[in-house]
Amino acid sequence: MASDNALKLLLVHDSFEEANRIVSLLRNANYRAESKHVDQEDVLSKLLQDKPWDLIIGQASNTKLPVKAIFSLIRRLNTDTPVILISDENRPQDIVEGLRLGAADVIPMDEDQHLLLVVARTRYDLEQRRRLRNFRRRYAESESRCERLLSSSVDAIAIVQEGTYLFVNDSYAQLFGHLEGDNMSCLPVLDTIAREDHPRLKEYLRPIEENEDIYAKHLTFTGITNDRIPVPIEARIAKVDYQGEPALEFLISREFLDGATSNLEGILTDDGNAISIQRDKVIEIINIAIRQAAQKHNSSIMLYITLDNYLNTLSEIGIQNTEQLISQLVEKINEENQQGFPFMRFKEDTFVMIMQSTGADAGLHYATHLCESIVASIFELEDRTYTLTLGIGATVISETVTTAEGCIDRALSALNELYQANDARFANGAKLYESEIGHEFCEEDLTDSARAMLEGKQFELFYQPVIPLQGTKEEFYEVLLHTKEGPQTTSLPENFIAKVFKTTVAAEIDRWVILEALKNLTETLKRAPNTRLFINISSQTICDEGFISWLKVALKASNLSPRQVIFQLREIDLARQFNRSVELISELSKINGDVALSHFGLAIEPMTLLHKLSVNYVKFDSVIIEKAYQSEESLEEVENLIGQLKGAEEKIIVPFVERADMIPTLWTCGVHYIQGHFLQPPSRQMDYDFNTDD
């Protein structure tokens, strides 16, 4: 229990008298209960969005506001408000159903002491979760700031508090005529700025409140050295925490110090330039919205806006014309954005809008209206007209969000559901992210769960054959990681394996997979001596400089040749870790090991990346093959890519083959290998009969 015993409580009960009795019970137990009685869904929605509540106590058999509606609303608003249900009868099925929906506990009526104990436990758990999120936010901010400072230590940096320099690095000090930073400590900032610029900077030199949000800005002014020599300055000013206190950071980039920013001034100072990609700035405004939600309960809506069929448009009309279309699209969205919400370009085909102080329903309504407005608009380019459609993933930025990356992942999850509903071809609509029932996994939870499952032997390997079309004696299988069925895995989030391979524990799992696969391969080779395995490795293993040394030891202990194993690297990981990937491929080549490029075809120019690498096999992404099933145009695109790969003398693998009539087409195109559930689903044994003629 918190030291002040305060408890902000919502009572969802048909009986006002029973609700009052519960409040009296809590007050007699020394809780300072601030309570509201609710019996309508719209009222509950408004209260949950107005401020944070510590607890909802609800009637399990409520007729005016059903229990399912309560949990649906909590997930929709993305709020961390625990629910305790009161059951009219002590029936196990009521308890099971309540816990399945997400209740903290289900208590029989008139079990007052039981209720008080559960309230104390639930409130303590909530306080721990709030503290944990606060620490994660502070950690994320500190990590981001330290990374920037370490990576840009050549920049001129000063920390200012109440108009006085607290910290100055040497680059900053030398710009103002001092030999080292210590000489400027405790010096008034105004003493280093020309008098005519004092009015513009005074607003940044006052005391700053801890909960006050100050957006980062680029300012130009004239600095004054200790010899009274004027120096033109262009600085980025942003709020930071310094030694636990709010302060301002003055950052003057190395490019400016070297005189290289004269042509960039317009870009740096133009906050309205939504055409240029501004990833860092997008992350910054999301982080500000996260802080507002945590400190002021001022929730926002983030819209992750993507342009449908961007790659097709790009290949059809070229990058210059595509950018002109995007420019017109931005103008149209700005017309609809009458409130002036921050709106910036995040990727080539993606924009982000932060709708400050906006509720979930209003945000989704706006996003849906925006999609309808765009699809009804005609975009003109030279003598042609175009119709564009958008896909928008929306998510509430509430107190439960700790990082910008997590916020983007939630919006992407909603957006992916839209694409899946339309056979991965387009979205043309908006969807609001709703959290899963029960505990929601963040990266730390995923890491802890994955490591515990690894130690508890809760993972297992499956093998799927990769079948030759052009004839070969080798028998290939891909190694696939699965979770064992059991009570430990029932609460895991969707796509758990894929999410785990974005965390730091991925490298440990990779090594476990390799050791288990080598062990099984040793036994299989006794009856099938031509067996070879495709093993997927994560980006963490790609970056692991000790991986090759470890692999040599593992192969030697298994008495296997490196030729028996082909390591699959994802296209996206190769693009992100290109230099290290080239080194790893070279190291594997030196020990006579092969490499496959998997998930091929998703990059804007897939062949460009491939030409820079030396791989032995290329496997298409399943999304590319799914599209080939849906239209002749997509099939022609796949055939064209296959032709380019054949010209580059690459061995081609096509996964996700789910129809017999596709096989002759792929054979005619010159595809070397195929894979799919239609041929044989993954199994625990390497037992496919490669001698069977279908």
XYZ file of C-alpha atoms in Angstrom:
694
model
C 0.000 0.000 0.000
C 1.227 3.464 -0.859
C 2.125 5.675 2.058
C -0.775 8.113 1.526
C -3.421 5.316 1.312
C -5.097 7.122 -1.617
C -7.238 4.924 -3.864
C -8.944 6.215 -7.013
C -11.771 3.755 -7.539
C -14.496 3.094 -10.114
C -17.445 0.956 -9.040
C -19.353 -0.748 -11.852
C -22.401 -2.168 -10.099
C -26.143 -2.358 -10.687
C -26.801 -1.547 -7.034
C -25.800 1.936 -5.860
C -26.267 0.789 -2.239
C -23.836 -2.121 -2.636
C -21.311 0.211 -4.289
C -21.559 2.570 -1.302
C -21.079 -0.360 1.069
C -17.824 -1.324 -0.670
C -16.570 2.274 -0.433
C -17.380 2.362 3.283
C -15.546 -0.938 3.746
C -12.431 0.470 2.097
C -12.551 3.711 4.084
C -12.896 1.738 7.317
C -9.712 -0.068 6.216
C -7.940 3.350 6.170
C -8.074 3.888 2.397
C -8.707 7.450 1.253
C -11.074 6.283 -1.452
C -12.001 8.688 -4.240
C -14.817 6.813 -5.935
C -17.271 7.051 -8.820
C -20.273 4.825 -9.422
C -20.660 3.897 -13.099
C -23.394 1.993 -14.910
C -22.986 3.204 -18.501
C -20.233 2.374 -20.991
C -19.869 5.908 -22.392
C -19.481 7.311 -18.866
C -16.830 4.699 -18.028
C -14.993 5.520 -21.272
C -14.922 9.237 -20.441
C -13.735 8.657 -16.875
C -10.928 6.342 -17.983
C -9.693 8.949 -20.456
C -9.980 11.864 -18.037
C -7.409 10.621 -15.522
C -5.694 7.460 -14.258
C -7.680 5.197 -11.919
C -6.177 2.700 -9.520
C -8.905 0.097 -9.576
C -12.253 -0.980 -10.980
C -14.476 -3.124 -8.777
C -17.232 -4.600 -10.893
C -20.221 -6.866 -10.512
C -19.665 -10.106 -12.434
C -23.363 -10.377 -13.307
C -23.827 -6.688 -14.141
C -26.792 -6.172 -16.456
C -26.393 -2.459 -17.264
C -22.680 -2.620 -18.136
C -21.551 -6.180 -18.973
C -18.142 -7.321 -17.769
C -16.940 -8.053 -21.308
C -17.595 -4.427 -22.249
C -15.371 -3.269 -19.365
C -12.378 -5.304 -20.518
C -12.968 -4.444 -24.177
C -12.919 -0.753 -23.263
C -9.730 -1.081 -21.192
C -7.934 -2.792 -24.071
C -9.250 -0.264 -26.554
C -8.050 2.708 -24.483
C -4.762 0.925 -23.731
C -4.936 1.783 -20.046
C -3.532 -0.136 -17.095
C -6.546 -0.249 -14.791
C -6.894 -3.532 -12.866
C -10.367 -5.019 -12.366
C -11.674 -7.004 -9.401
C -14.994 -8.766 -9.962
C -17.589 -9.552 -7.301
C -19.514 -12.767 -8.014
C -23.056 -13.315 -6.694
C -22.302 -16.978 -6.109
C -19.160 -18.930 -5.306
C -19.021 -20.827 -8.601
C -15.701 -22.000 -10.102
C -16.911 -21.293 -13.649
C -17.453 -17.601 -12.752
C -13.910 -17.385 -11.397
C -12.408 -19.062 -14.474
C -14.368 -16.837 -16.871
C -13.424 -13.665 -14.981
C -9.724 -14.549 -14.931
C -9.862 -15.492 -18.612
C -11.235 -12.045 -19.436
C -8.360 -10.422 -17.521
C -9.628 -9.774 -13.989
C -7.092 -9.517 -11.171
C -9.374 -11.764 -9.123
C -13.005 -12.884 -8.742
C -14.381 -12.777 -5.194
C -17.689 -14.154 -3.862
C -20.107 -11.559 -2.484
C -19.773 -10.605 1.209
C -16.219 -11.990 1.455
C -15.051 -8.622 2.753
C -11.709 -9.673 4.220
C -10.878 -11.523 1.020
C -11.747 -8.372 -0.939
C -9.504 -6.156 1.215
C -6.540 -8.496 0.793
C -7.013 -8.632 -2.971
C -7.341 -4.821 -3.170
C -4.053 -4.432 -1.269
C -2.291 -6.955 -3.507
C -3.705 -5.532 -6.740
C -2.860 -1.975 -5.781
C 0.685 -2.960 -4.841
C 1.115 -4.737 -8.182
C -0.192 -1.675 -10.023
C 2.249 0.588 -8.189
C 5.124 -1.710 -9.115
C 4.078 -1.690 -12.773
C 3.872 2.109 -12.749
C 7.293 2.391 -11.164
C 8.706 -0.102 -13.644
C 7.300 1.852 -16.605
C 8.676 5.078 -15.166
C 12.125 3.526 -14.802
C 11.942 2.119 -18.327
C 11.022 5.525 -19.721
C 13.862 7.194 -17.835
C 16.231 4.431 -18.882
C 15.193 4.764 -22.521
C 15.706 8.528 -22.409
C 19.077 8.174 -20.694
C 20.197 5.480 -23.083
C 19.190 7.564 -26.079
C 20.942 10.648 -24.748
C 24.120 8.797 -23.802
C 24.246 7.109 -27.181
C 23.936 10.442 -28.925
C 26.542 12.085 -26.750
C 28.994 9.236 -27.159
C 28.503 8.981 -30.910
C 28.700 12.742 -31.437
C 31.289 13.748 -28.885
C 32.918 15.931 -31.549
C 29.826 18.162 -31.409
C 29.827 21.209 -29.163
C 27.570 20.413 -26.179
C 26.523 22.464 -23.158
C 24.025 21.771 -20.374
C 22.184 24.861 -19.138
C 20.056 25.253 -16.020
C 18.307 28.500 -15.026
C 20.425 30.486 -17.460
C 23.764 29.123 -16.223
C 26.172 26.644 -17.805
C 26.351 23.483 -15.681
C 28.404 21.429 -18.112
C 30.370 22.448 -21.218
C 32.504 20.158 -23.346
C 35.777 21.333 -24.835
C 34.404 21.800 -28.358
C 31.772 24.194 -27.078
C 34.232 26.062 -24.869
C 36.772 26.485 -27.683
C 34.074 27.914 -29.936
C 33.662 30.700 -27.375
C 37.379 31.284 -26.953
C 38.050 29.136 -23.875
C 40.638 26.384 -23.715
C 38.488 23.866 -21.854
C 34.939 23.357 -20.693
C 35.622 23.897 -16.993
C 36.378 27.550 -17.711
C 32.721 28.114 -18.642
C 31.116 26.277 -15.737
C 28.684 28.484 -13.777
C 29.035 31.242 -16.397
C 25.742 33.045 -17.253
C 24.594 32.095 -20.744
C 23.609 35.680 -21.571
C 27.266 36.719 -21.130
C 28.089 34.575 -24.182
C 25.257 35.847 -26.422
C 24.974 39.110 -28.334
C 22.634 41.623 -26.682
C 20.245 41.785 -29.658
C 19.561 38.035 -29.302
C 18.812 38.130 -25.576
C 15.012 38.506 -25.976
C 14.767 35.415 -28.210
C 16.753 33.183 -25.854
C 15.466 34.415 -22.493
C 12.499 31.997 -22.614
C 15.020 29.130 -22.527
C 17.026 30.595 -19.654
C 14.333 30.559 -16.980
C 13.653 27.818 -14.382
C 12.081 24.734 -16.002
C 9.380 22.673 -14.322
C 9.900 18.916 -14.163
C 6.631 18.168 -15.990
C 7.052 20.939 -18.550
C 7.456 19.861 -22.170
C 9.831 21.837 -24.361
C 10.006 20.822 -28.016
C 13.479 20.660 -29.501
C 14.244 23.622 -31.740
C 17.062 24.808 -33.946
C 17.974 28.443 -33.209
C 20.454 30.778 -34.827
C 22.056 33.590 -32.810
C 25.314 35.442 -32.382
C 27.682 34.209 -29.716
C 30.298 36.379 -27.991
C 33.730 34.942 -27.218
C 35.739 35.874 -24.129
C 37.606 38.347 -26.386
C 34.248 39.972 -27.303
C 34.410 38.632 -30.866
C 30.981 37.841 -32.426
C 30.527 34.259 -33.675
C 27.469 33.043 -35.650
C 25.886 30.052 -33.900
C 23.288 27.497 -34.923
C 22.263 25.304 -31.983
C 19.703 22.647 -31.263
C 18.043 23.321 -27.916
C 16.204 20.470 -26.170
C 15.041 19.612 -22.668
C 17.008 16.877 -20.839
C 17.400 15.501 -17.330
C 20.809 16.316 -15.879
C 21.746 14.741 -12.539
C 18.054 14.186 -11.844
C 17.012 17.781 -12.569
C 15.385 19.308 -15.676
C 17.851 21.253 -17.822
C 18.474 22.351 -21.404
C 20.999 20.936 -23.816
C 22.657 23.282 -26.322
C 24.101 21.194 -29.158
C 26.131 22.693 -32.015
C 26.849 20.071 -34.654
C 30.307 19.293 -36.003
C 29.030 20.064 -39.524
C 28.262 23.611 -38.416
C 31.605 23.941 -36.674
C 33.247 22.905 -39.936
C 31.169 25.401 -41.878
C 29.221 22.723 -43.727
C 25.684 23.612 -42.766
C 25.059 26.729 -44.799
C 23.065 24.768 -47.367
C 21.176 22.821 -44.703
C 19.817 25.774 -42.792
C 16.453 25.665 -44.502
C 16.016 21.970 -43.753
C 16.976 22.262 -40.105
C 14.723 25.177 -39.346
C 11.729 24.162 -41.443
C 9.527 22.216 -39.042
C 6.817 21.969 -41.685
C 8.887 20.065 -44.234
C 6.897 16.825 -44.218
C 8.348 15.582 -47.523
C 11.846 14.845 -46.235
C 12.322 11.757 -44.065
C 12.765 12.806 -40.413
C 13.039 9.593 -38.402
C 14.812 11.172 -35.444
C 12.260 13.944 -35.170
C 9.373 11.466 -35.343
C 10.897 9.468 -32.480
C 11.332 12.711 -30.547
C 7.692 13.810 -30.816
C 6.517 10.305 -29.882
C 8.725 10.410 -26.781
C 7.250 13.788 -25.831
C 3.747 12.346 -26.161
C 4.817 9.402 -23.976
C 6.061 11.781 -21.270
C 2.839 13.780 -21.388
C 0.780 10.613 -21.016
C 2.867 9.425 -18.067
C 3.116 12.724 -16.203
C -0.185 14.438 -16.992
C -2.439 11.560 -18.110
C -2.753 13.480 -21.353
C -3.226 10.631 -23.809
C -2.606 11.039 -27.527
C -3.259 9.007 -30.660
C -0.457 8.031 -33.025
C -1.401 7.396 -36.652
C 1.075 5.278 -38.640
C 0.086 6.182 -42.207
C 1.327 4.073 -45.129
C 0.789 4.471 -48.863
C -0.672 1.305 -50.387
C 1.150 -0.327 -53.320
C 4.121 2.010 -52.956
C 6.582 -0.416 -54.561
C 4.337 -0.969 -57.574
C 3.921 2.780 -58.024
C 7.674 3.280 -57.715
C 8.484 0.644 -60.328
C 5.777 1.940 -62.663
C 6.499 5.686 -62.712
C 9.956 6.053 -61.116
C 11.147 7.737 -57.961
C 10.889 11.350 -59.169
C 7.240 11.045 -60.226
C 6.434 9.039 -57.095
C 7.827 11.850 -54.954
C 5.635 14.338 -56.815
C 2.601 12.187 -56.018
C 3.667 12.020 -52.366
C 4.019 15.808 -52.345
C 0.409 16.110 -53.499
C -0.637 13.534 -50.898
C 1.049 15.547 -48.141
C -0.759 18.692 -49.271
C -4.076 16.856 -49.117
C -3.385 15.451 -45.646
C -2.342 18.899 -44.431
C -5.662 20.261 -45.675
C -7.432 17.665 -43.546
C -5.109 18.362 -40.593
C -6.828 21.577 -39.552
C -5.777 21.181 -35.900
C -2.115 21.314 -36.927
C -1.140 17.997 -35.338
C 2.571 17.110 -35.797
C 2.846 15.266 -39.121
C 6.166 13.988 -40.477
C 7.575 11.467 -42.905
C 9.028 8.407 -41.204
C 9.998 6.218 -44.193
C 9.708 6.347 -47.983
C 6.084 5.205 -47.877
C 5.179 6.054 -44.281
C 4.113 9.121 -42.300
C 3.381 9.567 -38.611
C 0.850 11.933 -37.073
C 0.526 12.591 -33.336
C -2.987 13.664 -32.349
C -2.423 15.328 -28.998
C -5.150 15.221 -26.323
C -7.341 13.017 -28.516
C -9.444 10.026 -27.474
C -9.437 6.610 -29.115
C -12.809 6.946 -30.842
C -12.066 10.445 -32.141
C -8.650 9.355 -33.410
C -10.038 6.312 -35.233
C -12.870 8.397 -36.710
C -10.364 10.938 -38.030
C -8.131 8.202 -39.486
C -11.086 6.550 -41.230
C -12.229 9.909 -42.611
C -8.698 10.585 -43.860
C -8.630 7.261 -45.748
C -12.007 8.008 -47.318
C -10.928 11.515 -48.280
C -7.732 10.308 -49.973
C -9.400 7.506 -51.937
C -12.011 10.007 -53.180
C -9.320 12.431 -54.382
C -7.786 12.500 -57.848
C -4.033 13.086 -58.086
C -2.706 14.446 -61.368
C 0.755 13.965 -62.791
C 1.495 15.339 -66.244
C -1.286 13.908 -68.464
C -2.289 11.043 -66.149
C -4.500 10.792 -63.092
C -3.958 8.496 -60.119
C -6.013 7.216 -57.205
C -4.172 6.560 -53.952
C -5.219 4.575 -50.897
C -3.854 4.617 -47.365
C -3.457 2.100 -44.583
C -3.462 3.590 -41.091
C -2.526 1.793 -37.893
C -3.653 3.804 -34.865
C -2.618 3.352 -31.260
C -3.308 5.172 -28.020
C -0.233 6.669 -26.364
C -1.183 6.155 -22.728
C 0.680 5.659 -19.469
C 1.309 2.020 -20.453
C 3.651 3.025 -23.307
C 7.332 3.291 -22.384
C 9.225 3.601 -25.692
C 8.671 5.051 -29.142
C 9.640 1.705 -30.687
C 6.936 -0.049 -28.678
C 4.393 2.519 -29.813
C 5.312 1.995 -33.467
C 5.142 -1.795 -33.040
C 1.566 -1.479 -31.738
C 0.497 0.630 -34.700
C 2.180 -1.812 -37.093
C 0.334 -4.699 -35.453
C -3.007 -3.013 -36.196
C -1.896 -2.163 -39.735
C -0.806 -5.747 -40.430
C -4.270 -6.972 -39.455
C -5.708 -4.681 -42.138
C -3.372 -6.105 -44.774
C -4.124 -9.686 -43.738
C -7.842 -8.984 -44.097
C -7.192 -7.866 -47.690
C -4.893 -10.735 -48.716
C -1.779 -8.599 -48.113
C -2.520 -6.497 -51.218
C -3.733 -3.223 -49.713
C -5.232 -1.767 -46.546
C -7.406 1.214 -47.603
C -8.664 1.746 -44.096
C -7.780 2.407 -40.482
C -7.619 0.132 -37.456
C -7.024 0.876 -33.782
C -4.608 -1.333 -31.857
C -6.201 -3.189 -28.966
C -3.994 -4.918 -26.432
C -4.299 -8.634 -25.848
C -6.245 -10.071 -22.935
C -4.163 -10.317 -19.800
C -0.490 -9.503 -19.484
C 1.071 -7.603 -22.381
C 4.664 -8.494 -23.189
C 7.274 -5.773 -23.572
C 10.840 -6.435 -24.739
C 12.095 -7.104 -21.207
C 9.257 -9.591 -20.627
C 10.003 -11.335 -23.916
C 13.679 -11.622 -23.048
C 12.993 -12.996 -19.574
C 10.347 -15.435 -20.830
C 12.521 -16.658 -23.717
C 15.517 -17.195 -21.452
C 13.374 -19.042 -18.895
C 11.919 -21.221 -21.659
C 15.389 -21.929 -22.980
C 16.554 -23.025 -19.538
C 13.336 -25.004 -19.000
C 13.672 -26.796 -22.372
C 10.375 -25.392 -23.648
C 11.628 -25.003 -27.234
C 11.766 -27.765 -29.840
C 12.901 -28.098 -33.459
C 10.848 -29.009 -36.502
C 12.189 -29.828 -39.965
C 10.600 -29.021 -43.328
C 12.000 -30.485 -46.569
C 13.320 -28.191 -49.296
C 12.601 -30.213 -52.429
C 14.681 -30.038 -55.643
C 13.033 -29.407 -59.016
C 16.113 -29.645 -61.191
C 17.596 -32.828 -59.753
C 20.294 -33.233 -57.076
C 21.504 -35.919 -54.691
C 21.446 -33.568 -51.708
C 18.497 -33.722 -49.300
C 17.722 -30.356 -47.734
C 15.651 -29.454 -44.655
C 14.980 -26.095 -43.054
C 15.237 -26.021 -39.254
C 12.243 -24.290 -37.630
C 11.968 -23.294 -33.969
C 8.687 -23.988 -32.142
C 7.484 -23.679 -28.552
C 6.311 -26.830 -26.824
C 2.654 -26.981 -25.921
C 2.038 -26.631 -22.202
C 0.851 -24.281 -19.442
C 4.006 -22.158 -19.787
C 3.206 -21.283 -23.413
C -0.542 -20.646 -23.266
C -0.090 -16.978 -22.303
C 2.595 -16.169 -24.869
C 1.785 -13.330 -27.288
C 1.107 -13.865 -30.966
C 4.232 -14.279 -33.121
C 6.288 -14.922 -29.983
C 9.206 -16.495 -31.867
C 9.421 -13.611 -34.347
C 9.337 -11.060 -31.517
C 11.996 -12.892 -29.499
C 14.414 -12.732 -32.435
C 14.418 -8.945 -32.137
C 15.718 -9.122 -28.555
C 19.179 -9.685 -27.114
C 18.415 -13.303 -26.155
C 18.213 -14.246 -29.857
C 21.933 -15.042 -30.070
C 21.634 -17.530 -27.185
C 18.668 -19.217 -28.874
C 20.566 -19.349 -32.176
C 23.373 -21.271 -30.531
C 20.931 -23.673 -28.856
C 19.191 -24.292 -32.199
C 22.510 -24.967 -33.929
C 23.675 -27.438 -31.261
C 20.352 -29.315 -31.261
C 20.218 -29.368 -35.072
C 23.790 -30.672 -35.325
C 22.991 -33.395 -32.796
C 19.957 -34.552 -34.816
C 21.848 -34.211 -38.097
C 24.576 -36.554 -36.834
C 21.971 -39.288 -36.318
C 20.208 -38.601 -39.622
C 23.441 -38.842 -41.641
C 23.782 -42.498 -40.635
C 20.780 -43.383 -42.846
C 20.687 -40.353 -45.206
C 24.303 -39.279 -45.865
C 23.327 -36.483 -48.292
C 21.319 -34.489 -45.725
C 22.019 -30.762 -45.329
C 20.285 -28.216 -43.077
C 19.217 -24.613 -43.565
C 19.501 -22.852 -40.192
C 18.190 -19.321 -39.625
C 20.325 -16.903 -37.625
C 19.309 -13.557 -36.151
C 20.841 -10.116 -36.538
C 22.329 -10.511 -33.033
C 24.353 -13.508 -34.236
C 25.393 -11.603 -37.359
C 26.893 -8.947 -35.066
C 28.515 -11.543 -32.777
C 32.216 -11.471 -33.675
C 32.822 -14.635 -31.649
C 30.244 -16.690 -33.547
C 32.620 -18.259 -36.103
C 35.073 -19.378 -33.405
C 32.204 -20.939 -31.455
C 30.822 -22.593 -34.620
C 34.169 -24.229 -35.404
C 34.231 -25.798 -31.947
C 30.600 -26.956 -32.253
C 31.201 -28.551 -35.671
C 34.370 -30.266 -34.483
C 32.587 -31.664 -31.423
C 29.811 -33.017 -33.692
C 32.345 -34.402 -36.179
C 30.542 -32.543 -38.983
C 31.757 -30.540 -41.950
C 30.659 -26.890 -42.380
C 29.253 -28.029 -45.749
C 26.464 -29.855 -43.910
C 24.926 -26.579 -42.752
C 23.666 -23.560 -44.721
C 23.039 -20.441 -42.662
C 20.024 -18.339 -43.667
C 20.296 -14.566 -43.235
C 17.216 -12.382 -43.692
C 17.313 -9.689 -46.353
C 16.321 -6.985 -43.854
C 19.083 -7.999 -41.398
C 21.677 -7.937 -44.186
C 20.568 -4.459 -45.189
C 20.728 -3.158 -41.603
C 24.027 -4.865 -40.729
C 25.579 -4.816 -44.181
C 29.282 -4.458 -43.320
C 29.152 -7.067 -40.577
C 27.122 -9.395 -42.856
C 29.790 -9.182 -45.556
C 32.431 -10.083 -42.945
C 30.371 -13.035 -41.674
C 29.747 -14.381 -45.193
C 33.475 -14.098 -45.901
C 34.350 -15.917 -42.663
C 31.900 -18.730 -43.469
C 33.319 -19.006 -46.982
C 36.823 -19.469 -45.560
C 35.684 -22.557 -43.635
C 33.764 -23.859 -46.695
C 30.352 -22.911 -45.307
C 27.363 -21.820 -47.437
C 24.967 -18.924 -46.960
C 21.358 -18.410 -48.066
C 19.633 -15.045 -48.405
C 16.071 -15.513 -47.121
C 12.951 -13.315 -47.258
C 14.208 -12.030 -50.593
C 12.215 -9.512 -52.630
C 10.905 -7.120 -49.966
C 13.548 -4.418 -50.500
C 12.805 -1.571 -52.906
C 15.662 -2.734 -55.170
C 16.339 -6.359 -54.081
C 18.858 -7.111 -56.824
C 20.989 -4.095 -55.860
C 21.653 -5.572 -52.409
C 22.197 -9.047 -53.811
C 24.825 -7.875 -56.325
C 26.954 -6.648 -53.395
C 26.907 -10.041 -51.664
C 28.247 -13.504 -52.353
C 25.559 -15.992 -51.317
C 24.896 -19.579 -52.411
C 21.092 -19.680 -52.260
C 18.284 -17.136 -52.522
C 14.877 -17.809 -50.961
C 11.861 -15.630 -51.749
C 9.732 -14.126 -48.996
C 6.321 -15.784 -48.571
C 4.552 -12.435 -49.107
C 5.962 -12.272 -52.653
C 4.685 -15.789 -53.403
C 1.262 -15.067 -51.856
C 0.869 -12.129 -54.235
C 1.831 -14.347 -57.172
C -1.178 -16.550 -56.409
C -3.514 -13.567 -56.564
C -2.858 -11.955 -59.940
C -1.121 -12.536 -63.266
C 0.697 -9.229 -62.855
C 2.270 -10.313 -59.562
C 3.179 -13.678 -61.081
C 4.962 -11.906 -63.924
C 6.927 -9.838 -61.379
C 8.077 -13.030 -59.621
C 9.027 -14.610 -62.965
C 11.015 -11.482 -63.833
C 12.887 -11.651 -60.515
C 13.592 -15.345 -61.080
C 15.011 -14.486 -64.500
C 17.342 -11.903 -62.970
C 18.474 -14.397 -60.332
C 19.197 -17.010 -62.992
C 21.242 -14.403 -64.862
C 23.253 -13.917 -61.685
C 23.658 -17.729 -61.424
C 21.945 -17.925 -58.036
C 20.294 -21.112 -56.749
C 16.639 -20.211 -56.211
C 14.264 -21.461 -53.498
C 10.531 -20.705 -53.611
C 8.710 -21.316 -50.287
C 4.973 -21.313 -49.591
C 4.144 -23.547 -52.566
C 0.523 -24.453 -51.748
C -0.864 -25.426 -55.158
C 0.113 -28.244 -57.495
C -0.415 -26.107 -60.612
C 2.380 -23.770 -59.486
C 5.054 -26.472 -59.713
C 5.233 -26.763 -63.546
C 5.410 -22.959 -63.831
C 8.271 -22.774 -61.316
C 10.085 -25.668 -62.992
C 9.775 -23.961 -66.388
C 11.139 -20.714 -64.908
C 14.219 -22.578 -63.690
C 13.562 -22.561 -59.930
C 15.911 -25.023 -58.226
C 14.015 -25.824 -54.993
C 10.488 -25.517 -53.593
C 9.080 -25.690 -50.073
C 5.620 -25.570 -48.519
C 2.951 -27.231 -46.392
C 1.303 -28.591 -49.559
C 4.444 -30.663 -50.161
C 5.036 -31.564 -46.513
C 4.429 -29.577 -43.305
C 7.222 -29.273 -40.721
C 7.704 -32.342 -38.530
C 9.929 -33.423 -35.686
C 11.737 -35.950 -37.873
C 13.798 -35.626 -41.065
C 11.839 -38.355 -42.832
C 10.794 -37.012 -46.245
C 11.198 -39.476 -49.131
C 13.213 -37.486 -51.672
C 13.041 -40.401 -54.124
C 9.269 -40.018 -54.579
C 8.295 -38.760 -58.047
C 5.196 -36.571 -57.831
